[in-house]
Amino acid sequence: MTIDKFNVYKEKDETRADYGKYKFFAQIGDKKMSAIPSRQDLNAYFDRVMTPGQLVEKNFGERLHLSSHYQQFRLPEGVENEQIRIAKDRSDGKWKVSVDLGERGKTDKKELSFDDGYSLYKTKTATRE
C-alpha cells in the first residue's frame, strides 16, 4: 500500500455536521477519504509517535479492506464458526449477521456494512469470525 497523501485539516464547511473538527485525509491511489480521528490518534500524529501508514491502517483499514483491520476482532470463548449466520434478510434485502449462543439464545440480527461485506465476499480479507 502506497500512501500518496496524508494530512490533518479542520473542517471549514459550516453546513456540515462535523464543522470545526479535525479530520484525517488520506489518498491511496485513486481513493480519497477522510475521517474524524480519536483524540489519541490526533495526539499520536502531532507527537509523531505513529507513522502515517499506521494511522491510515487504523483509521481507514475497513474502507481499504485490509486484513490487518479484521485481525483485531475475536470471537468470545465457546462460540464456534458454525454458529455464526450471515444471510440476506427477506424483509429489506440487506445482509445481516446473527450468532446462535446455544442455551443463552440467539443474538439480534445486525446489518453487515458495505465495507465488511465487500471484504468478506470480494477481497476475502475478512472471515466469518
GROMACS .gro file of C-alpha atoms in nm:
model
  129
    1MET     CA    1   0.000   0.000   0.000
    2THR     CA    2   0.143   0.335  -0.105
    3ILE     CA    3   0.008   0.644   0.064
    4ASP     CA    4   0.012   0.927  -0.188
    5LYS     CA    5  -0.104   1.194   0.055
    6PHE     CA    6  -0.184   1.211   0.426
    7ASN     CA    7  -0.261   1.521   0.631
    8VAL     CA    8  -0.477   1.670   0.902
    9TYR     CA    9  -0.723   1.950   0.842
   10LYS     CA   10  -1.001   2.130   1.022
   11GLU     CA   11  -1.346   2.114   0.861
   12LYS     CA   12  -1.439   2.464   0.745
   13ASP     CA   13  -1.774   2.399   0.576
   14GLU     CA   14  -2.036   2.539   0.815
   15THR     CA   15  -2.316   2.330   0.665
   16ARG     CA   16  -2.154   2.000   0.766
   17ALA     CA   17  -2.229   1.827   1.095
   18ASP     CA   18  -1.857   1.790   1.171
   19TYR     CA   19  -1.781   2.164   1.129
   20GLY     CA   20  -1.478   2.275   1.331
   21LYS     CA   21  -1.346   1.924   1.397
   22TYR     CA   22  -1.005   1.795   1.296
   23LYS     CA   23  -1.006   1.524   1.031
   24PHE     CA   24  -0.752   1.293   0.872
   25PHE     CA   25  -0.731   1.296   0.492
   26ALA     CA   26  -0.568   1.013   0.301
   27GLN     CA   27  -0.520   0.945  -0.067
   28ILE     CA   28  -0.420   0.594  -0.159
   29GLY     CA   29  -0.409   0.552  -0.535
   30ASP     CA   30  -0.734   0.690  -0.672
   31LYS     CA   31  -0.919   0.656  -0.338
   32LYS     CA   32  -0.962   0.975  -0.137
   33MET     CA   33  -1.110   0.951   0.210
   34SER     CA   34  -1.138   1.143   0.533
   35ALA     CA   35  -1.240   1.054   0.886
   36ILE     CA   36  -1.264   1.212   1.228
   37PRO     CA   37  -0.979   1.063   1.435
   38SER     CA   38  -0.986   0.986   1.804
   39ARG     CA   39  -0.805   1.223   2.039
   40GLN     CA   40  -0.532   0.961   2.088
   41ASP     CA   41  -0.474   0.927   1.713
   42LEU     CA   42  -0.461   1.304   1.671
   43ASN     CA   43  -0.206   1.332   1.951
   44ALA     CA   44  -0.005   1.045   1.803
   45TYR     CA   45   0.006   1.230   1.470
   46PHE     CA   46   0.119   1.561   1.617
   47ASP     CA   47   0.367   1.398   1.859
   48ARG     CA   48   0.497   1.181   1.571
   49VAL     CA   49   0.455   0.864   1.777
   50MET     CA   50   0.279   0.677   1.494
   51THR     CA   51   0.368   0.682   1.126
   52PRO     CA   52   0.114   0.793   0.865
   53GLY     CA   53   0.097   0.430   0.749
   54GLN     CA   54  -0.005   0.312   1.095
   55LEU     CA   55  -0.266   0.588   1.123
   56VAL     CA   56  -0.409   0.506   0.780
   57GLU     CA   57  -0.425   0.137   0.869
   58LYS     CA   58  -0.601   0.210   1.198
   59ASN     CA   59  -0.849   0.475   1.076
   60PHE     CA   60  -0.913   0.362   0.717
   61GLY     CA   61  -0.844  -0.013   0.736
   62GLU     CA   62  -1.209  -0.107   0.697
   63ARG     CA   63  -1.257   0.110   0.387
   64LEU     CA   64  -0.933  -0.019   0.233
   65HIS     CA   65  -1.033  -0.383   0.307
   66LEU     CA   66  -0.709  -0.459   0.493
   67SER     CA   67  -0.682  -0.798   0.659
   68SER     CA   68  -0.490  -0.639   0.948
   69HIS     CA   69  -0.801  -0.439   1.037
   70TYR     CA   70  -1.006  -0.755   1.083
   71GLN     CA   71  -0.741  -0.935   1.291
   72GLN     CA   72  -0.828  -0.718   1.591
   73PHE     CA   73  -1.170  -0.883   1.628
   74ARG     CA   74  -1.204  -1.213   1.813
   75LEU     CA   75  -1.495  -1.442   1.888
   76PRO     CA   76  -1.586  -1.489   2.253
   77GLU     CA   77  -1.483  -1.824   2.400
   78GLY     CA   78  -1.730  -2.104   2.340
   79VAL     CA   79  -1.867  -1.963   2.012
   80GLU     CA   80  -1.790  -2.176   1.708
   81ASN     CA   81  -1.769  -2.066   1.345
   82GLU     CA   82  -2.074  -2.281   1.258
   83GLN     CA   83  -2.291  -2.080   1.499
   84ILE     CA   84  -2.243  -1.757   1.301
   85ARG     CA   85  -2.514  -1.695   1.044
   86ILE     CA   86  -2.475  -1.440   0.764
   87ALA     CA   87  -2.783  -1.421   0.545
   88LYS     CA   88  -2.983  -1.180   0.336
   89ASP     CA   89  -3.293  -1.058   0.520
   90ARG     CA   90  -3.608  -1.114   0.318
   91SER     CA   91  -3.787  -0.809   0.456
   92ASP     CA   92  -3.537  -0.543   0.348
   93GLY     CA   93  -3.287  -0.732   0.128
   94LYS     CA   94  -2.982  -0.641   0.339
   95TRP     CA   95  -2.715  -0.879   0.465
   96LYS     CA   96  -2.746  -0.948   0.839
   97VAL     CA   97  -2.530  -1.127   1.095
   98SER     CA   98  -2.653  -1.324   1.396
   99VAL     CA   99  -2.499  -1.578   1.633
  100ASP     CA  100  -2.660  -1.882   1.798
  101LEU     CA  101  -2.540  -1.882   2.161
  102GLY     CA  102  -2.692  -2.219   2.247
  103GLU     CA  103  -2.883  -2.213   2.576
  104ARG     CA  104  -2.835  -1.835   2.604
  105GLY     CA  105  -3.047  -1.779   2.292
  106LYS     CA  106  -2.972  -1.603   1.969
  107THR     CA  107  -2.838  -1.251   1.915
  108ASP     CA  108  -3.031  -0.986   1.729
  109LYS     CA  109  -2.965  -0.957   1.358
  110LYS     CA  110  -2.715  -0.678   1.289
  111GLU     CA  111  -2.674  -0.525   0.946
  112LEU     CA  112  -2.346  -0.601   0.772
  113SER     CA  113  -2.178  -0.281   0.650
  114PHE     CA  114  -2.089  -0.246   0.283
  115ASP     CA  115  -1.715  -0.249   0.358
  116ASP     CA  116  -1.741  -0.560   0.577
  117GLY     CA  117  -1.946  -0.742   0.314
  118TYR     CA  118  -1.704  -0.644   0.039
  119SER     CA  119  -1.409  -0.763   0.250
  120LEU     CA  120  -1.583  -1.092   0.327
  121TYR     CA  121  -1.712  -1.182  -0.018
  122LYS     CA  122  -1.496  -1.000  -0.274
  123THR     CA  123  -1.144  -0.941  -0.139
  124LYS     CA  124  -1.155  -1.230   0.114
  125THR     CA  125  -0.963  -1.025   0.375
  126ALA     CA  126  -1.234  -1.074   0.639
  127THR     CA  127  -1.360  -1.405   0.774
  128ARG     CA  128  -1.693  -1.501   0.927
  129GLU     CA  129  -1.541  -1.478   1.274
   0.00000   0.00000   0.00000
